Each structure stands twice: as structure tokens, then as C-alpha cells.
Short mmCIF file of C-alpha atoms and ligand atoms in Angstrom, two decimals:
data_model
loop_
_atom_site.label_atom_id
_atom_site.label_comp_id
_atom_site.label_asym_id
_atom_site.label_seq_id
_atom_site.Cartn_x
_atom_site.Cartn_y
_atom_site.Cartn_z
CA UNK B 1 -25.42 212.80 12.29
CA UNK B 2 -24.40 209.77 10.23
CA UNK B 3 -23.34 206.65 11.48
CA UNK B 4 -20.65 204.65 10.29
CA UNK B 5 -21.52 202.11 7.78
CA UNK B 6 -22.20 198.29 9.20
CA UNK B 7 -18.99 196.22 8.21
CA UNK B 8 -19.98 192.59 6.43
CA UNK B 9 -18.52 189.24 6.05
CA UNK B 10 -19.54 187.28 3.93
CA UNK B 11 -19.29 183.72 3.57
CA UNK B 12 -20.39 181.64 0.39
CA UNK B 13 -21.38 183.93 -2.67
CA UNK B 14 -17.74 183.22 -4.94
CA UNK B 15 -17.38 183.30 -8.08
CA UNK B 16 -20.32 180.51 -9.43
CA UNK B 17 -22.80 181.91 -6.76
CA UNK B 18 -26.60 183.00 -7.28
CA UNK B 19 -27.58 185.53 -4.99
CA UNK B 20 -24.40 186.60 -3.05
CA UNK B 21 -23.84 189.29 -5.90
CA UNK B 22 -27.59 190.25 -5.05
CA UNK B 23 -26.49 190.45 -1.22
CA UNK B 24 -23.47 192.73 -2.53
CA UNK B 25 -25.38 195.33 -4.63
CA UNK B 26 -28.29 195.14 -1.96
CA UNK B 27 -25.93 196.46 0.54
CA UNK B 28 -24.42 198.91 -1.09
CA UNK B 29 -27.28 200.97 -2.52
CA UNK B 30 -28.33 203.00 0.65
CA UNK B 31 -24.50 203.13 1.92
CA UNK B 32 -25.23 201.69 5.23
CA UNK B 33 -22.70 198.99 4.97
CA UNK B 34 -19.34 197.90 3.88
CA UNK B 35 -18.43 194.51 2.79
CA UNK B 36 -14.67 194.43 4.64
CA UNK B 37 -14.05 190.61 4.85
CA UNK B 38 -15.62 186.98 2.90
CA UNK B 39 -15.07 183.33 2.81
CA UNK B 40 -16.46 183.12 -0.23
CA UNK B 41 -16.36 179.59 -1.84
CA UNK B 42 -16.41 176.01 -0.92
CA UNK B 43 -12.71 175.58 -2.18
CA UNK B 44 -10.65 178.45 -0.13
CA UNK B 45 -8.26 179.28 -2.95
CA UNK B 46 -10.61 179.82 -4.97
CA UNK B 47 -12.48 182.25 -2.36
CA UNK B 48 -8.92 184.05 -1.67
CA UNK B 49 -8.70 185.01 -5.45
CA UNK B 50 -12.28 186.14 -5.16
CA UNK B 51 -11.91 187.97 -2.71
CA UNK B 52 -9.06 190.08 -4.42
CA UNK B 53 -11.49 190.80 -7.31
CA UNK B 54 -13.68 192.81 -4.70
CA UNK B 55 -10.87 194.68 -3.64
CA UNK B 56 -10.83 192.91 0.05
CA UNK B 57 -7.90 193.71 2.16
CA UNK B 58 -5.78 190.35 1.61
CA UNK B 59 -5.56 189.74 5.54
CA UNK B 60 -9.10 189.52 5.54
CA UNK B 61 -9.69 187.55 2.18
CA UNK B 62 -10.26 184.14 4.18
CA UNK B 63 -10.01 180.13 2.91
CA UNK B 64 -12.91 178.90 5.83
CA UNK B 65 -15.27 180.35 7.39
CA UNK B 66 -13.76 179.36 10.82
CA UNK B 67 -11.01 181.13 9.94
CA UNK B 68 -12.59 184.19 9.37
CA UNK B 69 -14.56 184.11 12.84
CA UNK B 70 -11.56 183.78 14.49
CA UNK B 71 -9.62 186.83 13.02
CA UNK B 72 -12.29 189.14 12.95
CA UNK B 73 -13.04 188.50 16.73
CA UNK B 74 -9.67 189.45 17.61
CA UNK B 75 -9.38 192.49 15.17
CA UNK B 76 -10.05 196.35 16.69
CA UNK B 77 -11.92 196.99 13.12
CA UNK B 78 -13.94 193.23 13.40
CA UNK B 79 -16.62 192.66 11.28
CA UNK B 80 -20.37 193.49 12.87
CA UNK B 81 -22.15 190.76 11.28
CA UNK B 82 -21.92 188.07 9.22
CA UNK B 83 -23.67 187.37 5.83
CA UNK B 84 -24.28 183.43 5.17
CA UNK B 85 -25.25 183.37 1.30
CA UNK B 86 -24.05 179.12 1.24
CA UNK B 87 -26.33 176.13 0.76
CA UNK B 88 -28.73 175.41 3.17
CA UNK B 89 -26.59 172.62 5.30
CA UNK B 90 -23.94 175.55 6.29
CA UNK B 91 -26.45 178.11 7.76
CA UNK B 92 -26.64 176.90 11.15
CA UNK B 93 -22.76 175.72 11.81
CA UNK B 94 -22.08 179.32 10.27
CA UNK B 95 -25.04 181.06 11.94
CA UNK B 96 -24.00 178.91 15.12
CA UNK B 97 -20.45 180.45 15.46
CA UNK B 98 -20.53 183.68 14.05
CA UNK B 99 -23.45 184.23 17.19
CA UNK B 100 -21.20 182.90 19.85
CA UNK B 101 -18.53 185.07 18.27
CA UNK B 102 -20.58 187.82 19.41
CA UNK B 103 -21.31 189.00 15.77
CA UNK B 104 -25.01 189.76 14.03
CA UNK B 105 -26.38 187.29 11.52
CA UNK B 106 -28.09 188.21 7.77
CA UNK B 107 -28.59 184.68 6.71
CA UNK B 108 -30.29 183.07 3.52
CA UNK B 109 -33.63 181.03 3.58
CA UNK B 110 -34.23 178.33 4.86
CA UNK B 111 -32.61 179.51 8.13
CA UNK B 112 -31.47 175.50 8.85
CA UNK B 113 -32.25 171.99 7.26
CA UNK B 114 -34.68 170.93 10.30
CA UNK B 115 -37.13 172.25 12.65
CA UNK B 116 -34.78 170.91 15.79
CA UNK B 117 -31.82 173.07 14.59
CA UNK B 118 -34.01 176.03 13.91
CA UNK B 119 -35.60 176.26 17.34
CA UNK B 120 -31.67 175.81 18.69
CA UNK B 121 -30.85 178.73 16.59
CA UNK B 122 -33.93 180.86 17.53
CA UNK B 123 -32.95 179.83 21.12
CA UNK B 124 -29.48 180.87 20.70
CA UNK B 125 -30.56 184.45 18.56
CA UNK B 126 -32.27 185.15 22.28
CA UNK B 127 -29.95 184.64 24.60
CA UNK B 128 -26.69 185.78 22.63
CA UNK B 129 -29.18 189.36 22.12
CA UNK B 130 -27.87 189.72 18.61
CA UNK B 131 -29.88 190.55 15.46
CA UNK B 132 -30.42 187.94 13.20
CA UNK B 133 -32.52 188.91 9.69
CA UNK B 134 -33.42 186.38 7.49
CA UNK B 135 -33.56 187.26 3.52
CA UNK B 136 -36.79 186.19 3.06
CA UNK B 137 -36.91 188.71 -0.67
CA UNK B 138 -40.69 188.59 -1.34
CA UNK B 139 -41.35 191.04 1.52
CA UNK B 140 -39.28 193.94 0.41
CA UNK B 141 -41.51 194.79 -2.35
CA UNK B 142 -43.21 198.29 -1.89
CA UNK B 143 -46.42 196.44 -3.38
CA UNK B 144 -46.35 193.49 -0.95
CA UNK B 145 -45.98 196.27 1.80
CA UNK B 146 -48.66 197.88 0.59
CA UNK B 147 -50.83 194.91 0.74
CA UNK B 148 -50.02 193.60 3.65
CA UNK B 149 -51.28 197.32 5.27
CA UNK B 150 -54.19 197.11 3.36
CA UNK B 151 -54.92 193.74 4.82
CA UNK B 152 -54.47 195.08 8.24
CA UNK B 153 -56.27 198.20 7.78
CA UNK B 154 -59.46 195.88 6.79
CA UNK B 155 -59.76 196.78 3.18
CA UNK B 156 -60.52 193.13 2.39
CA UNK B 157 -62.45 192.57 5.46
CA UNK B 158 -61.97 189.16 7.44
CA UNK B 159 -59.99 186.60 5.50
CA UNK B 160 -61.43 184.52 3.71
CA UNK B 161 -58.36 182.67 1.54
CA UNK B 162 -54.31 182.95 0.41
CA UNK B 163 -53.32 181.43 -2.75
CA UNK B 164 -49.55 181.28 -3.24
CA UNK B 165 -47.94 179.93 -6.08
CA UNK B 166 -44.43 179.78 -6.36
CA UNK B 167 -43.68 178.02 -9.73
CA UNK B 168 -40.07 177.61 -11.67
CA UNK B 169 -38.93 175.30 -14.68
CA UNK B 170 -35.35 175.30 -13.97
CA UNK B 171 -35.14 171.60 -12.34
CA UNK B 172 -37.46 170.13 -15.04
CA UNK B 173 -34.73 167.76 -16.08
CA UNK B 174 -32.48 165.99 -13.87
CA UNK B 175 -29.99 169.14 -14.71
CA UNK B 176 -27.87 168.04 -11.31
CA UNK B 177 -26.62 164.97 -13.40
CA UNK B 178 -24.78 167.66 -15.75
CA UNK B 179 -23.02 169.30 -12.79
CA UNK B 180 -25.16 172.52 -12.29
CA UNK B 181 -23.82 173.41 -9.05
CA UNK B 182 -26.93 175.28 -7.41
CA UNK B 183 -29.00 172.05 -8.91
CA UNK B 184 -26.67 169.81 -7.39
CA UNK B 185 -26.72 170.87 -3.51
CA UNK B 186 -30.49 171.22 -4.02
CA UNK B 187 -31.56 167.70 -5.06
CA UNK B 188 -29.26 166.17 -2.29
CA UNK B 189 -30.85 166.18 1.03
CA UNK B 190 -27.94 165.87 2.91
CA UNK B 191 -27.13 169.84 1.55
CA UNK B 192 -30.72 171.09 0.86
CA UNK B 193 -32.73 169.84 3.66
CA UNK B 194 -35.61 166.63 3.60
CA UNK B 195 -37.83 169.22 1.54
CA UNK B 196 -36.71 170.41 -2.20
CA UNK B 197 -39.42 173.00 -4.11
CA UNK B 198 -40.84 173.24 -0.99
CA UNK B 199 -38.02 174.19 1.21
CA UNK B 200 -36.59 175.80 -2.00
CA UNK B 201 -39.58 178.30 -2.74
CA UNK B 202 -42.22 176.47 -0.96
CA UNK B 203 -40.58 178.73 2.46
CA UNK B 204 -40.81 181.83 0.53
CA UNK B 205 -44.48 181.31 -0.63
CA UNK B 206 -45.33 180.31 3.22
CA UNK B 207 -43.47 183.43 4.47
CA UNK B 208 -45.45 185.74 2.11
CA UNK B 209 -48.80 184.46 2.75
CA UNK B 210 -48.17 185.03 6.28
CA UNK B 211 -46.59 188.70 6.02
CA UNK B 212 -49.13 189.50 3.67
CA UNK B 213 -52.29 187.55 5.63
CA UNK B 214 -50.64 188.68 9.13
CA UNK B 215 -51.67 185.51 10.46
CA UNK B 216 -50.81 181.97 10.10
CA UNK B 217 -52.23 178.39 9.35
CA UNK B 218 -52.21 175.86 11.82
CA UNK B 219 -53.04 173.29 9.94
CA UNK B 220 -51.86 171.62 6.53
CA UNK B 221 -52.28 168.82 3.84
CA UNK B 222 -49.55 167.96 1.22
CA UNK B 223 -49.35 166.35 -1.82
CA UNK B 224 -45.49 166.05 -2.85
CA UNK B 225 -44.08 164.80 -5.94
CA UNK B 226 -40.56 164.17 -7.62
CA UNK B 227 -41.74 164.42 -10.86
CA UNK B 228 -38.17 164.33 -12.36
CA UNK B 229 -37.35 160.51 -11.95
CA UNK B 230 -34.20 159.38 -9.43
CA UNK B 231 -34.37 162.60 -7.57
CA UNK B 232 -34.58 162.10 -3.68
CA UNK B 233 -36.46 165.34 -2.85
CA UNK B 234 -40.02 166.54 -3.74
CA UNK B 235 -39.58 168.99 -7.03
CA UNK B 236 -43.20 169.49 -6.99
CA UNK B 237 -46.11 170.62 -4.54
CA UNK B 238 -49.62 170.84 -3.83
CA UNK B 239 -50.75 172.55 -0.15
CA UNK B 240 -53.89 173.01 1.32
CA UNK B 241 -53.81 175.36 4.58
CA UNK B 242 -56.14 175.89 7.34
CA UNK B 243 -56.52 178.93 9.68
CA UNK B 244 -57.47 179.31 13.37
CA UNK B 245 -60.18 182.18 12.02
CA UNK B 246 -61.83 179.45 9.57
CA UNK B 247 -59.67 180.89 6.71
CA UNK B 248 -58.59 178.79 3.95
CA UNK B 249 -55.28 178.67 2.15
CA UNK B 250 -52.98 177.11 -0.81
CA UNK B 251 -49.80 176.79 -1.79
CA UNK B 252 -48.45 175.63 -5.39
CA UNK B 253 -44.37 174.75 -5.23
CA UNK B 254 -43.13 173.66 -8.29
CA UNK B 255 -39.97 173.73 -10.01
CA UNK B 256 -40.60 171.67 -13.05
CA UNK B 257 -43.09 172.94 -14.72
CA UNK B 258 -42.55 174.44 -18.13
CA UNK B 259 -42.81 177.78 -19.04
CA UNK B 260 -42.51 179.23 -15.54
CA UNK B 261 -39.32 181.58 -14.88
CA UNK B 262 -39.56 182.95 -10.98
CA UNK B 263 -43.48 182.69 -11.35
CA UNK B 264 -44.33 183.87 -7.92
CA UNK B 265 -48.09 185.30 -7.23
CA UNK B 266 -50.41 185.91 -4.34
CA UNK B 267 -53.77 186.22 -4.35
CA UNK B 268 -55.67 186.94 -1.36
CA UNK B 269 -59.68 187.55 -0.21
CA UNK B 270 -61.59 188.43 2.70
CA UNK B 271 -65.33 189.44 2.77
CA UNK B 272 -65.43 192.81 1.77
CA UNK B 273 -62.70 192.41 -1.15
CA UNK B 274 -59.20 190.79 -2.51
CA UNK B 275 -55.94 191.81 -3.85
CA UNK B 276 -53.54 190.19 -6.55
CA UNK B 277 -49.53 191.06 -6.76
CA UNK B 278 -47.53 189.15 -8.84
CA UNK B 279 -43.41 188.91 -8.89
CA UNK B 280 -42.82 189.62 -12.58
CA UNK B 281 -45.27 192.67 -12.72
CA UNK B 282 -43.97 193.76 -9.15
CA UNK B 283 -45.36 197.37 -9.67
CA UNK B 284 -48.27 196.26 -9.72
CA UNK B 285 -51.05 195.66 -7.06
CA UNK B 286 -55.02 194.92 -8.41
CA UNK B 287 -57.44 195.64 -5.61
CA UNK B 288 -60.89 194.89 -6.16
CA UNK B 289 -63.56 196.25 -3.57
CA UNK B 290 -66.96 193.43 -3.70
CA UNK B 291 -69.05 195.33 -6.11
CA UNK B 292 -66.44 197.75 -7.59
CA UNK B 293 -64.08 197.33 -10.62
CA UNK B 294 -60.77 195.89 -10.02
CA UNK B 295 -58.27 199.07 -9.77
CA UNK B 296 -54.73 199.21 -10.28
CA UNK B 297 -52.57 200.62 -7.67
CA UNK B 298 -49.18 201.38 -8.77
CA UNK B 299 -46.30 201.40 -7.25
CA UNK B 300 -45.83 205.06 -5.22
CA UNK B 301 -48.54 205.94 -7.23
CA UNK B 302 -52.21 207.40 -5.92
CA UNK B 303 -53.44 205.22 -2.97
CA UNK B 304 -49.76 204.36 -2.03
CA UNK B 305 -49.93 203.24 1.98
CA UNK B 306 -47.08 204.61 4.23
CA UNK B 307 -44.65 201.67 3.56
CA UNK B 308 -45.00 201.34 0.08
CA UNK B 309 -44.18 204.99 -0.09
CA UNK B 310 -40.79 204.48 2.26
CA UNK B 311 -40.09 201.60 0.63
CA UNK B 312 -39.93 203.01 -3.32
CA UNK B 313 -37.13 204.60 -4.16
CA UNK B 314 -37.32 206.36 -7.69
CA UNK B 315 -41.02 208.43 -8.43
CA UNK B 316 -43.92 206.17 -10.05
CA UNK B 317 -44.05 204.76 -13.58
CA UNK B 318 -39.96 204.73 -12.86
CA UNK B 319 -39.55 201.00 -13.11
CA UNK B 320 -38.03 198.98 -9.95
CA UNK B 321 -37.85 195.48 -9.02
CA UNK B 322 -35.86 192.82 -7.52
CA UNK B 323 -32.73 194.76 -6.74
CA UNK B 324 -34.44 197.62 -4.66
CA UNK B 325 -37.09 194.92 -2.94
CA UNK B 326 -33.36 193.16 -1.67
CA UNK B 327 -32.12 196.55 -0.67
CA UNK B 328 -35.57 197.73 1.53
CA UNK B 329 -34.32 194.34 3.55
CA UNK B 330 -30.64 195.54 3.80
CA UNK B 331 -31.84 199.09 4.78
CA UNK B 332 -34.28 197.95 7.04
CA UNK B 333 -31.71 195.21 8.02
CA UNK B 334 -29.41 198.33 9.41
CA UNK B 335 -32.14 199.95 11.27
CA UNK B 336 -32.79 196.40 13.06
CA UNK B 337 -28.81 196.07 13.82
CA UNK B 338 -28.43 199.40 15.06
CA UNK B 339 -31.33 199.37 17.05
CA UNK B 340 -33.51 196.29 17.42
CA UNK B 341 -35.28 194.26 16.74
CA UNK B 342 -36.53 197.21 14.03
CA UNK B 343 -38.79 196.77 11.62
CA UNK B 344 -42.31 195.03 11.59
CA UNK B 345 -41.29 193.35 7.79
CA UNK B 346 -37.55 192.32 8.64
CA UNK B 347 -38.38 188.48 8.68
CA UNK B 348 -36.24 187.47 11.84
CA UNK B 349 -35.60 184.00 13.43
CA UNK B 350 -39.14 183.33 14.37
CA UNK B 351 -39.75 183.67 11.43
CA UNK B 352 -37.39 180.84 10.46
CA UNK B 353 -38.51 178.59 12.52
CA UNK B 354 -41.64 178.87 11.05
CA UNK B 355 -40.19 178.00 7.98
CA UNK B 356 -39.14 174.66 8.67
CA UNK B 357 -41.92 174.01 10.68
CA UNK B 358 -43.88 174.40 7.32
CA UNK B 359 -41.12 171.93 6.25
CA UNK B 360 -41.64 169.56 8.55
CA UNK B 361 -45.72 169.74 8.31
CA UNK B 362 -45.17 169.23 4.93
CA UNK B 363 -43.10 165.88 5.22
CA UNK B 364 -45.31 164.38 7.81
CA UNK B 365 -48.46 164.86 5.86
CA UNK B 366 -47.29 163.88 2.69
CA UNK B 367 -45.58 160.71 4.35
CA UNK B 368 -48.85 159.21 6.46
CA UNK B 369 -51.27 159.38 3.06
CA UNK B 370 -51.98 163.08 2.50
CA UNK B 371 -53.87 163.78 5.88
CA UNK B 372 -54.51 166.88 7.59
CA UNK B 373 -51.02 168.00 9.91
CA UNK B 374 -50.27 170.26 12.95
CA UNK B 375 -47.75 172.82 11.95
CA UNK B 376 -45.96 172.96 14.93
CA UNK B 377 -45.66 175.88 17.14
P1 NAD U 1 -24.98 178.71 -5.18
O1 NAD U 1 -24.71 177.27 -5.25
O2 NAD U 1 -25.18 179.49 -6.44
O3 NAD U 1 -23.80 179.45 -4.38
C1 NAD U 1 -23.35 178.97 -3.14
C2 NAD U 1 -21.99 179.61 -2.83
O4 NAD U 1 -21.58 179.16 -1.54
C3 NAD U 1 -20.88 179.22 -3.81
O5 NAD U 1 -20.08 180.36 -4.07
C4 NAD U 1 -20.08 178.18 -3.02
O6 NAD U 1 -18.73 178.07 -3.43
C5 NAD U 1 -20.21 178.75 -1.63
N1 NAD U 1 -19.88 177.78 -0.58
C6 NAD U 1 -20.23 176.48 -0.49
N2 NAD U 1 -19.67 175.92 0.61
C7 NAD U 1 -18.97 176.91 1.23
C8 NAD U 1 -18.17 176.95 2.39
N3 NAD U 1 -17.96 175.87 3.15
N4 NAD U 1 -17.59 178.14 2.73
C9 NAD U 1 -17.75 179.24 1.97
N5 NAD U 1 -18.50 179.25 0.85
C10 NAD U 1 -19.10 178.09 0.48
O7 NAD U 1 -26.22 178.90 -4.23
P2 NAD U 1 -27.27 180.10 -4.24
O8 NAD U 1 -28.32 179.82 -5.27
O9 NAD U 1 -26.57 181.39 -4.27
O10 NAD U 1 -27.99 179.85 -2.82
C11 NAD U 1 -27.35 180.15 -1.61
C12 NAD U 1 -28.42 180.29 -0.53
O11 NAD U 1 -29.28 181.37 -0.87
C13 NAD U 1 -29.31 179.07 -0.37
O12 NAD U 1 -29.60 178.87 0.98
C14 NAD U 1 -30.59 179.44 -1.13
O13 NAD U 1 -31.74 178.82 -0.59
C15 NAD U 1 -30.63 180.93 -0.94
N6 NAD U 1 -31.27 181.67 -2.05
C16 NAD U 1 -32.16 182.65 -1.73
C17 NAD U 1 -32.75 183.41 -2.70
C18 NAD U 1 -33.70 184.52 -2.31
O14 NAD U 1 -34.48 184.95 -3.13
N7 NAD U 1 -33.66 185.01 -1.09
C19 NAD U 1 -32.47 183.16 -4.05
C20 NAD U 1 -31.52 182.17 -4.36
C21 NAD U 1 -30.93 181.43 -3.34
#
């Protein structure tokens, strides 16, 4: 029988936003949810007339955030979770309350600005029981799915090394002097977080070496760099990573270097063989088996594991991409709400925490000289 769709609030993704209209469209395209109420925008008016251009119900077209927890608690029809699509400072205040409102959380990466208030929220995901699923995009691709089973099911053999890179152009000039909003908030500490490229995408490239690897480093070096003078957070990133088995892994975080749009790639070996995905061909997975050619898997094509198969949603050589990869982590999002914790690729709050602890690794390291750094547990 069909369940009732999941009703969303959102707050943050107005009218100048990045990825709340990716949040929107994600939702909507397997029907499992219903966006019923938003505080959309840092100046509430502003959010109010938003809200009418989605067709909200005015009573639930909200200036604050606050404001929104409040009414929802106390309405028959309340929201079931809450969507936090803001800058990074807001997700834990937002995350905070709308938990102790009793209400799920599908929050934006980095889950917090420091380690300290991601372990609080972590602690708090536990003992409130609700879901919390944090957007971590890179793992809702049917090809990153794919590799990360192949990877378990030994087709590389033992690890050897990850290489991430994560590189964007889009902050190679000081563009926050000229008022670019999303530029703004992320070159100010105070709203991004002590770490910029590598809080920014540096916590996505960590989270997919780790879904993909299915293990973790415990060790790191960094290099960090504001390349773009007068900025106070690092815009650029070099990351060497060490693993418990005697693996080795990098990470490249940049967001200044020319000529790179979303230029996201992994690359990843063991003994026996390796496999290559990268973001703008995201159909695309090369596996190479020691001594064989390099084959191309394609997407829901021949070779396709279990979860790349569930996780494609138009026949092979049908091009899909960022839109779907957002809605596998809606749909699978549902499945975890309804009956958790769900799915092995939903990243959840551990998963958070793990991202800041990266964060924080990061920091230290690149503060006492560049030395080899605990990432915490
Ligand atoms: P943005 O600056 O484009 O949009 C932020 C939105 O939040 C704006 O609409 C703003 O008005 C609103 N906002 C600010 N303060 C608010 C408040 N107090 N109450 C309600 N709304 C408020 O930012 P963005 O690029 O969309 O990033 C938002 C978050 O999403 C960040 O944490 C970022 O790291 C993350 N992000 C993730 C991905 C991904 O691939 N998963 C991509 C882009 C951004």
C-alpha cells in the first residue's frame, strides 16, 4: 500500500540560493515527499514572498526559522522533518531545535562549523532517536555505488591508494569583495567554519574516499593555502592520508584554480586492480583488472552491481547526472525516515562528525609545520 508522502520544511534555499532548488526537485522526483512549510531566506520578508511563489499555504510561509519550529510542533498536519539548505554557521542551532522539536533532520554538508558541535549533534541524533541524513551528493551516483561494491566484493584486491581531487575556479578572485553572496559566507569563518576549500569540498572528497574505500585514514598531513590574497580561510589544499591497513591516500581541494568547473574525480587501487569515476562523465566507471585492458562500465549497463542498478533510473546510454544522484539520497532518505536508520549509503551523523574531524586534522597539521595528525575518533 502507499504511504503518505514525508512533509518538509525547509529553511534557507530563497530566492538567491544554490542548492535548495536542487533539494526541491530532488524531493519531488520519486513522490515520497511534500514540501508543506520554509523559512527560506536570511531576511523573512523576503522568505514570506518566496514562499508564495512555491505555492506554500501562507500560515506556514514563515520569517525565522524559530518561528516555524514552533508552529509546526503545535499543528495536527506538522512537518516530519526539517531540511537545513543555509550556510554552514546555521546547521547546528537549526539542526539543534528542529531535533528537540521532535522532528527528523536532512541537513547540508558540513553538518556544523567544529568538531565539538558535531559530536553534540551526533550525541543529540542518538538520544532524541530521530533520523538525521546528511547530503553528502557524491554518493548517490549509480557509478560511485557501483564502485564502492566492487571495492567490497574484492575486485581491486587490498587497498593500496585513494586519490580525490575536488577542484573548482569559482573563488579564484577575491569575488566576495563584489558581493557574491555564496562567496561571501564562505570566505568568512565566522559563517563557513575555520576550514574554506577544505570544509567547502575538501568534506565531500573525504566522504567519498571513505564510501568508496569503506574504510578510513587515521592519519593526515596538510598543506593549506589562501592563494587569493586577504582571504582568512584556506582556498587551496594539498592532503596526504594514511590508513590503519598500510594504505595510502590524497586529497586535492582547490577552488582557485583555473579551468576547473565542479572537477571532482576518484581514483582508487588495490593489488589486484583500480577503478576511475569522474563527476562530469558520471556514467562512467573505468575498471582495469592488473594485466587486462581498462574496460568501461556504463552506467546500468553490462556488469552493473545491484545498487547501481536500483539506483539508475532511465535504461543505459539514457543520460543522467546530478539531479537523479540528489534524488537516490532523497529516496533513500525516505526509506531511512520511515524505517531506520536505512540504507548502507545514506551518509548520517557519524558521518558528519567525521567530516569535521577531517576539518580539524586538517587545521592542526597545517598549523604546527605540515606534520603528520591524528584524525580524531
Ligand atoms: P547560498 O548562499 O546560495 O544560499 C543560502 C540560503 O540560505 C539563502 O537563500 C539565504 O537567504 C538563506 N539563509 C541565510 N540565513 C538564513 C536564515 N537565518 N534563515 C533562513 N534562511 C537563511 O548557499 P548554498 O550554496 O545554497 O549553500 C547552502 C549549504 O549547502 C551550505 O552549507 C553548503 O555547504 C551546502 N552546499 C552543498 C552542496 C552539495 O553538493 N551537497 C552544494 C552547494 C552547497
Amino acid at each position: 500500500m502507499s504511504q503518505p508522502p514525508i512533509r518538509l520544511g525547509m529553511v534557507g534555499g530563497g530566492t538567491t540560493a544554490l542548492i535548495g532548488p536542487v533539494h526541491r526537485i530532488a524531493a519531488r522526483m520519486d513522490d515520497r515527499f511534500e514540501l508543506v512549510a520554509g523559512a527560506f531566506d536570511s531576511d523573512p520578508a523576503r522568505g514570506r514572498e518566496f514562499a508564495e511563489t512555491l505555492r506554500l499555504a501562507p500560515e506556514r510561509a514563515y520569517g525565522t526559522y524559530e518561528e516555524m519550529l514552533e508552529a509546526e510542533a503545535a499543528r495536527d498536519d506538522k512537518i516530519d522533518a526539517v531540511v537545513i539548505v543555509t550556510p554552514n554557521f546555521l546547521h547546528f542551532p537549526v539542526a539543534k531545535a528542529a531535533l528537540e522539536a521532535g522532528f527528523h533532520v536532512i541537513c547540508e554538508k558540513p553538518m556544523t562549523t567544529t568538531l565539538e558541535e558535531a559530536r553534540s549533534l551526533a550525541a543529540l541524533v542518538k538520544e532524541t532517536g530521530k533520523s538525521f541524513v546528511l547530503t553528502h551528493t557524491y554518493t548517490g551516483y549509480p557509478m560511485v555505488r557501483q564502485a564502492r561494491e566492487m571495492v567490497a566484493a574484492g575486485e581491486i584486491g587490498t587497498l593500496r591508494r585513494v586519490e580525490v581531487e575536488y577542484l573548482q575556479d569559482w573563488l579564484a578572485t577575491a569575488v566576495e569583495n563584489t558581493g557574491s553572496e555564496g562567496a561571501v559566507w564562505r570566505t568568512d569563518p565566522a559563517k563557513a567554519g575555520q576550514g574554506g576549500a577544505i570544509g567547502d569540498v575538501g568534506t565531500h572528497a573525504y566522504n567519498l574516499a571513505a564510501f568508496v574505500a569503506g574504510e578510513e585514514p587515521t592519519h593526515l598531513l596538510a598543506e593549506l593555502a589562501s592563494l587569493v590574497s586577504g582571504r582568512s580561510v584556506d582556498d587551496d589544499a594539498m592532503i596526504m592520508m594514511r590508513y590503519a591497513s598500510g594504505a595510502k591516500g590524497a586529497i586535492l581541494a582547490s577552488q582557485v584554480l583555473p579551468g576547473n568547473g565542479n572537477n571532482l574525480s576518484i581514483r582508487i587501487y588495490g593489488d589486484k586492480g583500480g577503478l576511475e569515476w569522474w563527476q562530469e562523465r558520471p556514467e562512467e566507471l573505468w575498471f582495469t583488472r592488473l594485466g587486462e585492458p581498462r574496460q568501461l562500465l556504463r552506467r546500468n549497463g553490462a556488469g552493473a552491481t545491484a545498487a547501481a542498478i536500483a539506483g539508475s533510473r532511465v535504461p543505459a546510454a539514457h543520460p543522467e547526472g546530478y539531479l537523479e544522484a540528489f534524488a537516490n539520497i532523497y529516496r533513500d532518505a525516505a526509506d531511512a525516515l520511515r524505517s531506520p536508520p536505512g540504507s548502507e549509503f545514506i551518509p548520517n551523523a557519524n558521518d558528519g562528525v567525521r567530516g569535521l574531524a577531517f576539518v580539524a586534522a586538517c587545521l592542526a597539521s597545517d598549523r604546527a609545520g605540515n606534520v603528520w595528525t591524528k584524525i580524531e575518533d
